[in-house]
PDB file of C-alpha atoms in Angstrom:
ATOM      1  CA  MET A   1      41.830  81.889  65.230  1.00  0.00           C
ATOM      2  CA  PRO A   2      43.765  84.845  63.748  1.00  0.00           C
ATOM      3  CA  LEU A   3      44.694  84.484  60.096  1.00  0.00           C
ATOM      4  CA  TRP A   4      48.412  84.876  60.776  1.00  0.00           C
ATOM      5  CA  LEU A   5      48.346  82.115  63.394  1.00  0.00           C
ATOM      6  CA  GLU A   6      46.446  79.726  61.111  1.00  0.00           C
ATOM      7  CA  LEU A   7      48.915  80.440  58.304  1.00  0.00           C
ATOM      8  CA  LEU A   8      51.839  79.858  60.659  1.00  0.00           C
ATOM      9  CA  ILE A   9      50.429  76.507  61.794  1.00  0.00           C
ATOM     10  CA  ARG A  10      49.783  75.372  58.213  1.00  0.00           C
ATOM     11  CA  VAL A  11      53.250  76.339  56.976  1.00  0.00           C
ATOM     12  CA  GLY A  12      54.870  74.873  60.085  1.00  0.00           C
ATOM     13  CA  GLY A  13      53.083  71.573  59.570  1.00  0.00           C
ATOM     14  CA  VAL A  14      54.245  71.412  55.940  1.00  0.00           C
ATOM     15  CA  VAL A  15      57.832  72.178  56.961  1.00  0.00           C
ATOM     16  CA  VAL A  16      57.752  69.431  59.593  1.00  0.00           C
ATOM     17  CA  ALA A  17      56.396  66.981  57.011  1.00  0.00           C
ATOM     18  CA  PHE A  18      59.084  68.087  54.557  1.00  0.00           C
ATOM     19  CA  LEU A  19      61.808  67.462  57.131  1.00  0.00           C
ATOM     20  CA  THR A  20      60.524  64.071  58.296  1.00  0.00           C
ATOM     21  CA  LEU A  21      58.800  62.224  55.439  1.00  0.00           C
ATOM     22  CA  PRO A  22      61.830  62.166  53.065  1.00  0.00           C
ATOM     23  CA  LEU A  23      64.027  60.909  55.929  1.00  0.00           C
ATOM     24  CA  LEU A  24      61.517  58.161  56.710  1.00  0.00           C
ATOM     25  CA  VAL A  25      61.467  57.169  53.033  1.00  0.00           C
ATOM     26  CA  GLY A  26      65.279  57.136  53.030  1.00  0.00           C
ATOM     27  CA  GLN A  27      65.317  54.856  56.081  1.00  0.00           C
ATOM     28  CA  VAL A  28      62.752  52.557  54.483  1.00  0.00           C
ATOM     29  CA  GLU A  29      64.845  52.408  51.309  1.00  0.00           C
ATOM     30  CA  HIS A  30      67.899  51.305  53.285  1.00  0.00           C
ATOM     31  CA  LYS A  31      65.945  48.453  54.865  1.00  0.00           C
ATOM     32  CA  VAL A  32      64.023  47.378  51.759  1.00  0.00           C
ATOM     33  CA  MET A  33      67.170  47.275  49.634  1.00  0.00           C
ATOM     34  CA  ALA A  34      69.018  45.427  52.411  1.00  0.00           C
ATOM     35  CA  HIS A  35      66.358  42.710  52.464  1.00  0.00           C
ATOM     36  CA  MET A  36      65.893  42.466  48.692  1.00  0.00           C
ATOM     37  CA  GLN A  37      69.591  42.434  47.820  1.00  0.00           C
ATOM     38  CA  GLY A  38      70.978  40.670  50.897  1.00  0.00           C
ATOM     39  CA  ARG A  39      72.957  43.712  52.061  1.00  0.00           C
ATOM     40  CA  LEU A  40      74.317  43.218  55.576  1.00  0.00           C
ATOM     41  CA  GLY A  41      75.759  46.662  56.345  1.00  0.00           C
ATOM     42  CA  PRO A  42      72.516  48.671  56.685  1.00  0.00           C
ATOM     43  CA  MET A  43      71.135  46.061  59.114  1.00  0.00           C
ATOM     44  CA  TYR A  44      73.816  46.520  61.788  1.00  0.00           C
ATOM     45  CA  ALA A  45      74.285  50.264  62.424  1.00  0.00           C
ATOM     46  CA  GLY A  46      73.039  51.048  65.919  1.00  0.00           C
ATOM     47  CA  GLY A  47      72.016  47.503  66.792  1.00  0.00           C
ATOM     48  CA  PHE A  48      68.382  46.497  66.327  1.00  0.00           C
ATOM     49  CA  HIS A  49      67.655  46.209  62.602  1.00  0.00           C
ATOM     50  CA  GLY A  50      70.187  48.941  61.797  1.00  0.00           C
ATOM     51  CA  TRP A  51      67.980  51.717  63.180  1.00  0.00           C
ATOM     52  CA  ALA A  52      70.868  54.240  63.197  1.00  0.00           C
ATOM     53  CA  GLN A  53      71.908  53.840  59.546  1.00  0.00           C
ATOM     54  CA  LEU A  54      70.379  57.148  58.456  1.00  0.00           C
ATOM     55  CA  ILE A  55      71.963  58.943  61.419  1.00  0.00           C
ATOM     56  CA  ALA A  56      75.320  57.431  60.493  1.00  0.00           C
ATOM     57  CA  ASP A  57      74.924  58.689  56.928  1.00  0.00           C
ATOM     58  CA  GLY A  58      74.124  62.173  58.209  1.00  0.00           C
ATOM     59  CA  VAL A  59      77.193  62.229  60.451  1.00  0.00           C
ATOM     60  CA  LYS A  60      79.307  61.065  57.517  1.00  0.00           C
ATOM     61  CA  PHE A  61      78.107  63.877  55.253  1.00  0.00           C
ATOM     62  CA  VAL A  62      78.627  66.515  57.960  1.00  0.00           C
ATOM     63  CA  GLN A  63      82.227  65.394  58.472  1.00  0.00           C
ATOM     64  CA  LYS A  64      83.126  65.526  54.788  1.00  0.00           C
ATOM     65  CA  GLU A  65      84.966  68.562  53.462  1.00  0.00           C
ATOM     66  CA  ASP A  66      82.926  70.999  51.385  1.00  0.00           C
ATOM     67  CA  VAL A  67      84.992  71.317  48.201  1.00  0.00           C
ATOM     68  CA  THR A  68      84.302  73.749  45.368  1.00  0.00           C
ATOM     69  CA  PRO A  69      86.295  73.222  42.128  1.00  0.00           C
ATOM     70  CA  ARG A  70      88.695  76.044  41.330  1.00  0.00           C
ATOM     71  CA  ALA A  71      87.210  76.638  37.864  1.00  0.00           C
ATOM     72  CA  ALA A  72      83.596  76.399  39.030  1.00  0.00           C
ATOM     73  CA  ASP A  73      81.097  79.226  38.992  1.00  0.00           C
ATOM     74  CA  ARG A  74      80.959  79.373  42.789  1.00  0.00           C
ATOM     75  CA  ALA A  75      77.646  81.191  43.241  1.00  0.00           C
ATOM     76  CA  VAL A  76      75.718  78.942  40.851  1.00  0.00           C
ATOM     77  CA  PHE A  77      77.527  75.825  42.078  1.00  0.00           C
ATOM     78  CA  ARG A  78      76.493  76.479  45.678  1.00  0.00           C
ATOM     79  CA  LEU A  79      72.933  77.510  44.822  1.00  0.00           C
ATOM     80  CA  ALA A  80      72.083  74.432  42.705  1.00  0.00           C
ATOM     81  CA  PRO A  81      71.357  72.020  45.639  1.00  0.00           C
ATOM     82  CA  VAL A  82      68.932  74.561  47.126  1.00  0.00           C
ATOM     83  CA  VAL A  83      67.141  74.969  43.788  1.00  0.00           C
ATOM     84  CA  ALA A  84      66.839  71.173  43.620  1.00  0.00           C
ATOM     85  CA  LEU A  85      65.271  70.980  47.083  1.00  0.00           C
ATOM     86  CA  VAL A  86      62.990  74.016  47.462  1.00  0.00           C
ATOM     87  CA  PRO A  87      60.437  73.201  44.693  1.00  0.00           C
ATOM     88  CA  TYR A  88      59.374  70.032  46.528  1.00  0.00           C
ATOM     89  CA  LEU A  89      58.755  72.046  49.694  1.00  0.00           C
ATOM     90  CA  VAL A  90      56.580  74.455  47.728  1.00  0.00           C
ATOM     91  CA  VAL A  91      54.651  71.580  46.129  1.00  0.00           C
ATOM     92  CA  LEU A  92      53.880  70.027  49.525  1.00  0.00           C
ATOM     93  CA  LEU A  93      52.116  73.257  50.480  1.00  0.00           C
ATOM     94  CA  VAL A  94      49.225  72.531  48.100  1.00  0.00           C
ATOM     95  CA  ILE A  95      48.893  68.725  48.374  1.00  0.00           C
ATOM     96  CA  PRO A  96      45.856  67.901  50.577  1.00  0.00           C
ATOM     97  CA  LEU A  97      46.412  65.461  53.418  1.00  0.00           C
ATOM     98  CA  GLY A  98      42.765  65.064  54.373  1.00  0.00           C
ATOM     99  CA  PRO A  99      39.266  66.545  54.049  1.00  0.00           C
ATOM    100  CA  GLY A 100      38.084  69.733  55.683  1.00  0.00           C
ATOM    101  CA  GLY A 101      40.889  71.964  54.469  1.00  0.00           C
ATOM    102  CA  LEU A 102      43.710  69.793  55.803  1.00  0.00           C
ATOM    103  CA  VAL A 103      46.193  71.316  53.352  1.00  0.00           C
ATOM    104  CA  GLY A 104      48.905  73.933  53.662  1.00  0.00           C
ATOM    105  CA  GLN A 105      47.436  76.260  51.055  1.00  0.00           C
ATOM    106  CA  PRO A 106      44.353  75.242  49.035  1.00  0.00           C
ATOM    107  CA  LEU A 107      44.396  76.456  45.439  1.00  0.00           C
ATOM    108  CA  ASP A 108      41.696  76.239  42.784  1.00  0.00           C
ATOM    109  CA  VAL A 109      44.440  75.625  40.226  1.00  0.00           C
ATOM    110  CA  GLY A 110      46.523  73.382  42.480  1.00  0.00           C
ATOM    111  CA  LEU A 111      47.324  70.816  39.786  1.00  0.00           C
ATOM    112  CA  PHE A 112      48.551  73.504  37.378  1.00  0.00           C
ATOM    113  CA  PHE A 113      50.683  75.010  40.145  1.00  0.00           C
ATOM    114  CA  VAL A 114      52.201  71.645  41.098  1.00  0.00           C
ATOM    115  CA  LEU A 115      53.149  70.716  37.536  1.00  0.00           C
ATOM    116  CA  ALA A 116      54.695  74.147  36.970  1.00  0.00           C
ATOM    117  CA  VAL A 117      56.799  74.048  40.149  1.00  0.00           C
ATOM    118  CA  VAL A 118      57.976  70.438  39.695  1.00  0.00           C
ATOM    119  CA  GLY A 119      59.374  71.429  36.299  1.00  0.00           C
ATOM    120  CA  ILE A 120      61.826  73.815  37.991  1.00  0.00           C
ATOM    121  CA  GLY A 121      63.966  70.804  38.900  1.00  0.00           C
ATOM    122  CA  VAL A 122      65.603  70.878  35.476  1.00  0.00           C
ATOM    123  CA  LEU A 123      67.198  74.220  36.402  1.00  0.00           C
ATOM    124  CA  ALA A 124      69.053  72.644  39.327  1.00  0.00           C
ATOM    125  CA  VAL A 125      70.415  69.924  37.052  1.00  0.00           C
ATOM    126  CA  LEU A 126      71.636  72.432  34.469  1.00  0.00           C
ATOM    127  CA  MET A 127      73.031  74.780  37.116  1.00  0.00           C
ATOM    128  CA  SER A 128      75.066  72.060  38.817  1.00  0.00           C
ATOM    129  CA  ALA A 129      76.239  70.625  35.498  1.00  0.00           C
ATOM    130  CA  TRP A 130      77.421  73.903  33.982  1.00  0.00           C
ATOM    131  CA  ALA A 131      78.840  75.432  37.158  1.00  0.00           C
ATOM    132  CA  SER A 132      80.942  72.354  38.013  1.00  0.00           C
ATOM    133  CA  ALA A 133      83.363  72.980  35.106  1.00  0.00           C
ATOM    134  CA  ASN A 134      83.559  69.229  34.565  1.00  0.00           C
ATOM    135  CA  LYS A 135      82.868  67.466  31.290  1.00  0.00           C
ATOM    136  CA  TYR A 136      81.242  64.478  32.991  1.00  0.00           C
ATOM    137  CA  SER A 137      78.966  66.784  34.944  1.00  0.00           C
ATOM    138  CA  LEU A 138      78.045  68.654  31.769  1.00  0.00           C
ATOM    139  CA  LEU A 139      77.213  65.436  29.924  1.00  0.00           C
ATOM    140  CA  GLY A 140      75.072  64.302  32.856  1.00  0.00           C
ATOM    141  CA  GLY A 141      73.308  67.651  32.944  1.00  0.00           C
ATOM    142  CA  LEU A 142      72.507  67.518  29.229  1.00  0.00           C
ATOM    143  CA  ARG A 143      71.163  63.998  29.633  1.00  0.00           C
ATOM    144  CA  GLY A 144      69.100  65.151  32.592  1.00  0.00           C
ATOM    145  CA  ALA A 145      67.685  68.132  30.701  1.00  0.00           C
ATOM    146  CA  ALA A 146      66.701  65.977  27.717  1.00  0.00           C
ATOM    147  CA  GLN A 147      65.099  63.433  30.036  1.00  0.00           C
ATOM    148  CA  LEU A 148      63.181  65.960  32.131  1.00  0.00           C
ATOM    149  CA  LEU A 149      61.924  67.949  29.161  1.00  0.00           C
ATOM    150  CA  GLY A 150      60.819  64.782  27.376  1.00  0.00           C
ATOM    151  CA  TYR A 151      58.999  63.123  30.276  1.00  0.00           C
ATOM    152  CA  GLU A 152      57.298  66.369  31.271  1.00  0.00           C
ATOM    153  CA  LEU A 153      54.856  65.881  28.370  1.00  0.00           C
ATOM    154  CA  PRO A 154      53.410  62.462  29.351  1.00  0.00           C
ATOM    155  CA  LEU A 155      53.359  63.596  33.000  1.00  0.00           C
ATOM    156  CA  VAL A 156      51.208  66.609  32.147  1.00  0.00           C
ATOM    157  CA  LEU A 157      48.959  64.677  29.739  1.00  0.00           C
ATOM    158  CA  ALA A 158      48.292  61.952  32.322  1.00  0.00           C
ATOM    159  CA  ALA A 159      47.469  64.547  34.980  1.00  0.00           C
ATOM    160  CA  ALA A 160      45.213  66.377  32.507  1.00  0.00           C
ATOM    161  CA  SER A 161      43.235  63.180  31.988  1.00  0.00           C
ATOM    162  CA  VAL A 162      42.229  62.846  35.625  1.00  0.00           C
ATOM    163  CA  ALA A 163      41.620  66.601  35.893  1.00  0.00           C
ATOM    164  CA  MET A 164      39.268  66.353  32.911  1.00  0.00           C
ATOM    165  CA  ALA A 165      37.511  63.406  34.517  1.00  0.00           C
ATOM    166  CA  ALA A 166      36.999  65.337  37.760  1.00  0.00           C
ATOM    167  CA  GLY A 167      36.153  68.597  36.022  1.00  0.00           C
ATOM    168  CA  THR A 168      38.511  70.657  38.194  1.00  0.00           C
ATOM    169  CA  LEU A 169      42.152  71.630  38.646  1.00  0.00           C
ATOM    170  CA  SER A 170      41.826  71.672  42.432  1.00  0.00           C
ATOM    171  CA  LEU A 171      43.629  68.759  44.052  1.00  0.00           C
ATOM    172  CA  SER A 172      41.036  68.575  46.826  1.00  0.00           C
ATOM    173  CA  GLY A 173      38.282  68.735  44.200  1.00  0.00           C
ATOM    174  CA  ILE A 174      39.850  65.823  42.303  1.00  0.00           C
ATOM    175  CA  VAL A 175      39.885  63.689  45.463  1.00  0.00           C
ATOM    176  CA  GLU A 176      36.251  64.570  46.216  1.00  0.00           C
ATOM    177  CA  ALA A 177      35.191  63.679  42.659  1.00  0.00           C
ATOM    178  CA  TRP A 178      37.161  60.408  42.638  1.00  0.00           C
ATOM    179  CA  GLN A 179      35.229  57.156  42.400  1.00  0.00           C
ATOM    180  CA  PRO A 180      36.567  53.603  42.965  1.00  0.00           C
ATOM    181  CA  TRP A 181      35.846  52.616  39.357  1.00  0.00           C
ATOM    182  CA  TRP A 182      38.399  55.213  38.279  1.00  0.00           C
ATOM    183  CA  LEU A 183      41.054  52.666  39.317  1.00  0.00           C
ATOM    184  CA  LEU A 184      40.231  50.856  36.069  1.00  0.00           C
ATOM    185  CA  TRP A 185      39.185  53.774  33.907  1.00  0.00           C
ATOM    186  CA  GLN A 186      42.232  55.926  34.705  1.00  0.00           C
ATOM    187  CA  ALA A 187      44.697  53.041  35.178  1.00  0.00           C
ATOM    188  CA  PRO A 188      46.655  53.789  31.954  1.00  0.00           C
ATOM    189  CA  ALA A 189      46.999  57.437  32.986  1.00  0.00           C
ATOM    190  CA  MET A 190      48.167  56.368  36.438  1.00  0.00           C
ATOM    191  CA  ILE A 191      50.854  54.091  34.988  1.00  0.00           C
ATOM    192  CA  VAL A 192      52.027  56.814  32.600  1.00  0.00           C
ATOM    193  CA  PHE A 193      52.092  59.393  35.409  1.00  0.00           C
ATOM    194  CA  PHE A 194      53.986  57.065  37.746  1.00  0.00           C
ATOM    195  CA  VAL A 195      56.632  56.111  35.172  1.00  0.00           C
ATOM    196  CA  ALA A 196      57.071  59.706  34.005  1.00  0.00           C
ATOM    197  CA  GLY A 197      57.328  60.766  37.644  1.00  0.00           C
ATOM    198  CA  LEU A 198      60.168  58.310  38.212  1.00  0.00           C
ATOM    199  CA  ALA A 199      61.973  59.821  35.225  1.00  0.00           C
ATOM    200  CA  GLU A 200      61.324  63.347  36.521  1.00  0.00           C
ATOM    201  CA  ILE A 201      63.093  62.612  39.811  1.00  0.00           C
ATOM    202  CA  ARG A 202      65.766  60.576  37.995  1.00  0.00           C
ATOM    203  CA  ARG A 203      65.201  57.406  39.986  1.00  0.00           C
ATOM    204  CA  PRO A 204      66.441  54.042  38.672  1.00  0.00           C
ATOM    205  CA  PRO A 205      65.916  52.735  36.076  1.00  0.00           C
ATOM    206  CA  PHE A 206      65.802  56.341  34.772  1.00  0.00           C
ATOM    207  CA  ASP A 207      69.146  57.420  36.254  1.00  0.00           C
ATOM    208  CA  MET A 208      71.178  57.930  33.071  1.00  0.00           C
ATOM    209  CA  PRO A 209      72.112  61.506  34.149  1.00  0.00           C
ATOM    210  CA  VAL A 210      74.131  60.010  37.033  1.00  0.00           C
ATOM    211  CA  ALA A 211      75.288  56.791  35.358  1.00  0.00           C
ATOM    212  CA  ASP A 212      78.310  55.933  37.508  1.00  0.00           C
ATOM    213  CA  SER A 213      79.772  53.503  34.973  1.00  0.00           C
ATOM    214  CA  GLU A 214      79.932  56.252  32.330  1.00  0.00           C
ATOM    215  CA  LEU A 215      79.835  59.678  34.006  1.00  0.00           C
ATOM    216  CA  VAL A 216      81.378  59.106  37.470  1.00  0.00           C
ATOM    217  CA  PHE A 217      78.233  60.547  39.092  1.00  0.00           C
ATOM    218  CA  GLY A 218      76.948  62.909  36.415  1.00  0.00           C
ATOM    219  CA  TYR A 219      75.947  66.421  37.408  1.00  0.00           C
ATOM    220  CA  MET A 220      76.658  65.604  41.091  1.00  0.00           C
ATOM    221  CA  THR A 221      80.260  64.494  40.493  1.00  0.00           C
ATOM    222  CA  GLU A 222      81.906  67.572  42.040  1.00  0.00           C
ATOM    223  CA  TYR A 223      79.613  67.831  45.069  1.00  0.00           C
ATOM    224  CA  THR A 224      80.708  66.749  48.527  1.00  0.00           C
ATOM    225  CA  GLY A 225      79.511  66.981  52.112  1.00  0.00           C
ATOM    226  CA  LEU A 226      76.204  68.629  52.889  1.00  0.00           C
ATOM    227  CA  ARG A 227      75.677  69.918  49.353  1.00  0.00           C
ATOM    228  CA  PHE A 228      75.740  66.351  48.064  1.00  0.00           C
ATOM    229  CA  ALA A 229      73.419  65.379  50.933  1.00  0.00           C
ATOM    230  CA  PHE A 230      70.973  68.082  49.801  1.00  0.00           C
ATOM    231  CA  PHE A 231      70.800  66.469  46.366  1.00  0.00           C
ATOM    232  CA  LEU A 232      70.057  63.102  47.975  1.00  0.00           C
ATOM    233  CA  LEU A 233      67.444  64.700  50.230  1.00  0.00           C
ATOM    234  CA  ALA A 234      65.880  66.294  47.141  1.00  0.00           C
ATOM    235  CA  GLU A 235      65.629  62.822  45.599  1.00  0.00           C
ATOM    236  CA  TYR A 236      63.814  61.448  48.637  1.00  0.00           C
ATOM    237  CA  ALA A 237      61.579  64.536  48.753  1.00  0.00           C
ATOM    238  CA  GLY A 238      60.806  63.882  45.087  1.00  0.00           C
ATOM    239  CA  ILE A 239      59.751  60.337  45.978  1.00  0.00           C
ATOM    240  CA  VAL A 240      57.337  61.718  48.579  1.00  0.00           C
ATOM    241  CA  VAL A 241      55.930  64.285  46.131  1.00  0.00           C
ATOM    242  CA  ILE A 242      55.429  61.802  43.270  1.00  0.00           C
ATOM    243  CA  ALA A 243      53.875  59.269  45.650  1.00  0.00           C
ATOM    244  CA  ALA A 244      51.596  61.943  47.125  1.00  0.00           C
ATOM    245  CA  LEU A 245      50.504  63.184  43.694  1.00  0.00           C
ATOM    246  CA  THR A 246      49.821  59.628  42.526  1.00  0.00           C
ATOM    247  CA  THR A 247      47.762  59.095  45.674  1.00  0.00           C
ATOM    248  CA  VAL A 248      45.754  62.305  45.308  1.00  0.00           C
ATOM    249  CA  LEU A 249      45.164  62.070  41.562  1.00  0.00           C
ATOM    250  CA  PHE A 250      44.583  58.362  41.010  1.00  0.00           C
ATOM    251  CA  LEU A 251      44.148  56.510  44.326  1.00  0.00           C
ATOM    252  CA  GLY A 252      41.457  58.604  45.965  1.00  0.00           C
ATOM    253  CA  GLY A 253      43.643  60.511  48.405  1.00  0.00           C
ATOM    254  CA  TRP A 254      41.995  60.439  51.846  1.00  0.00           C
ATOM    255  CA  GLN A 255      39.122  58.208  50.713  1.00  0.00           C
ATOM    256  CA  GLY A 256      39.236  54.747  52.280  1.00  0.00           C
ATOM    257  CA  PRO A 257      37.014  51.687  52.757  1.00  0.00           C
ATOM    258  CA  PHE A 258      35.393  53.316  55.798  1.00  0.00           C
ATOM    259  CA  ALA A 259      33.417  56.563  55.760  1.00  0.00           C
ATOM    260  CA  ASP A 260      35.291  58.043  58.735  1.00  0.00           C
ATOM    261  CA  ALA A 261      36.547  61.460  57.654  1.00  0.00           C
ATOM    262  CA  GLN A 262      38.667  61.727  60.812  1.00  0.00           C
ATOM    263  CA  LEU A 263      40.983  59.006  59.483  1.00  0.00           C
ATOM    264  CA  GLY A 264      41.399  60.596  56.056  1.00  0.00           C
ATOM    265  CA  TRP A 265      44.937  61.786  56.770  1.00  0.00           C
ATOM    266  CA  LEU A 266      45.895  58.249  57.799  1.00  0.00           C
ATOM    267  CA  TRP A 267      44.641  56.744  54.534  1.00  0.00           C
ATOM    268  CA  THR A 268      46.590  59.359  52.591  1.00  0.00           C
ATOM    269  CA  LEU A 269      49.834  58.603  54.426  1.00  0.00           C
ATOM    270  CA  MET A 270      49.346  54.854  54.063  1.00  0.00           C
ATOM    271  CA  LYS A 271      48.878  55.197  50.313  1.00  0.00           C
ATOM    272  CA  VAL A 272      51.876  57.543  50.022  1.00  0.00           C
ATOM    273  CA  PHE A 273      54.162  55.066  51.784  1.00  0.00           C
ATOM    274  CA  ALA A 274      52.756  52.186  49.713  1.00  0.00           C
ATOM    275  CA  VAL A 275      53.573  54.020  46.472  1.00  0.00           C
ATOM    276  CA  SER A 276      56.992  54.978  47.872  1.00  0.00           C
ATOM    277  CA  PHE A 277      57.638  51.294  48.550  1.00  0.00           C
ATOM    278  CA  VAL A 278      56.823  50.504  44.913  1.00  0.00           C
ATOM    279  CA  ILE A 279      59.294  53.203  43.807  1.00  0.00           C
ATOM    280  CA  ILE A 280      62.003  51.590  45.934  1.00  0.00           C
ATOM    281  CA  TRP A 281      61.018  48.148  44.643  1.00  0.00           C
ATOM    282  CA  VAL A 282      61.395  49.326  41.042  1.00  0.00           C
ATOM    283  CA  ARG A 283      64.882  50.611  41.818  1.00  0.00           C
ATOM    284  CA  VAL A 284      65.964  47.229  43.138  1.00  0.00           C
ATOM    285  CA  SER A 285      64.291  45.190  40.401  1.00  0.00           C
ATOM    286  CA  TYR A 286      65.135  46.853  37.071  1.00  0.00           C
ATOM    287  CA  PRO A 287      68.473  47.739  35.453  1.00  0.00           C
ATOM    288  CA  ARG A 288      69.262  51.213  34.149  1.00  0.00           C
ATOM    289  CA  LEU A 289      67.812  52.068  30.752  1.00  0.00           C
ATOM    290  CA  ARG A 290      70.139  53.175  27.976  1.00  0.00           C
ATOM    291  CA  GLU A 291      69.631  56.687  26.654  1.00  0.00           C
ATOM    292  CA  ASP A 292      68.001  55.462  23.445  1.00  0.00           C
ATOM    293  CA  GLN A 293      65.711  53.101  25.369  1.00  0.00           C
ATOM    294  CA  LEU A 294      64.769  55.897  27.742  1.00  0.00           C
ATOM    295  CA  GLN A 295      63.782  58.292  24.963  1.00  0.00           C
ATOM    296  CA  ARG A 296      62.010  55.568  22.983  1.00  0.00           C
ATOM    297  CA  LEU A 297      59.884  54.690  25.998  1.00  0.00           C
ATOM    298  CA  CYS A 298      58.924  58.333  26.394  1.00  0.00           C
ATOM    299  CA  TRP A 299      58.031  59.260  22.825  1.00  0.00           C
ATOM    300  CA  LEU A 300      56.837  55.949  21.398  1.00  0.00           C
ATOM    301  CA  VAL A 301      55.033  54.469  24.410  1.00  0.00           C
ATOM    302  CA  LEU A 302      54.114  56.946  27.127  1.00  0.00           C
ATOM    303  CA  VAL A 303      53.107  59.918  24.992  1.00  0.00           C
ATOM    304  CA  PRO A 304      50.792  57.888  22.675  1.00  0.00           C
ATOM    305  CA  ALA A 305      49.303  56.093  25.709  1.00  0.00           C
ATOM    306  CA  ALA A 306      48.672  59.414  27.475  1.00  0.00           C
ATOM    307  CA  LEU A 307      47.051  60.896  24.368  1.00  0.00           C
ATOM    308  CA  ALA A 308      44.844  57.823  23.931  1.00  0.00           C
ATOM    309  CA  GLN A 309      43.786  58.044  27.588  1.00  0.00           C
ATOM    310  CA  LEU A 310      42.992  61.737  27.128  1.00  0.00           C
ATOM    311  CA  VAL A 311      40.743  60.924  24.159  1.00  0.00           C
ATOM    312  CA  LEU A 312      39.048  58.131  26.143  1.00  0.00           C
ATOM    313  CA  THR A 313      38.443  60.456  29.086  1.00  0.00           C
ATOM    314  CA  ALA A 314      36.930  63.110  26.822  1.00  0.00           C
ATOM    315  CA  ALA A 315      34.654  60.521  25.195  1.00  0.00           C
ATOM    316  CA  VAL A 316      33.461  59.167  28.554  1.00  0.00           C
ATOM    317  CA  ARG A 317      32.823  62.679  29.858  1.00  0.00           C
ATOM    318  CA  LEU A 318      30.759  63.511  26.802  1.00  0.00           C
ATOM    319  CA  ALA A 319      28.823  60.265  27.121  1.00  0.00           C
ATOM    320  CA  LEU A 320      28.024  60.939  30.775  1.00  0.00           C
ATOM    321  CA  ALA A 321      27.141  64.585  30.219  1.00  0.00           C
TER     322      ALA A 321
END
């Protein structure tokens, strides 16, 4: 197969996954929240089990007027939703779906690349906050920047722990080195990574940057129509990325109870949707953290736990060497 054709197929597959998986997660969230909170509306759109709810939401966003505030920095204001969305597409390029090179673009430093690109999300928050020319948006953006910069540290430390255990920065290499007993050994790192990941994508209970009771809707207050929909799509894409990274780093990726490599992609997707369900469950179950509680959790709980796990991993590696 020519190189250009193989590259086209790989990139096309990633784009298709990027366009479908976040929408599936969004549909699942509608149904899960409807069942858990007794919401009737999302269960009726389109008839059977509200199958058309997501389509109805899309039609609603398309019909809404695209408004740009008069005092806004128009170029930055319009670019911010794209900056929020594109990094997750780039990250999906290097996350392996299965063995045998079933990945958009394999990288020897895939973990380093992923962590670097995910951190770009803070730029979208600051861009939308500053360009909106709205004090509530600015306050939400500053909250978001403080949150993202703080939780980036435990996220990186937790990922470094499993990379040290595997002895590689390659995401495929980490999956190949993974052993079932790592579920216990790396469990603290997994919890830290998962919680920090929720904060990175600003999902409840870490949604202080968009606290509606205080900031209208934070840095997204002035956005309408499709631009607002892009921010929501970026949130669902972030769920997929965090769930996929948790799966690859801590849950064995394509490894399952059966030694059939042909089903590796299926195990990966099943784990990704299971973790996504937990993310939705957390949103329904826990109230929003105050700003002081959010920062205290980061610096007094997650960072020390991640450092302790890093020391434990280094000690175990030395003992096994």
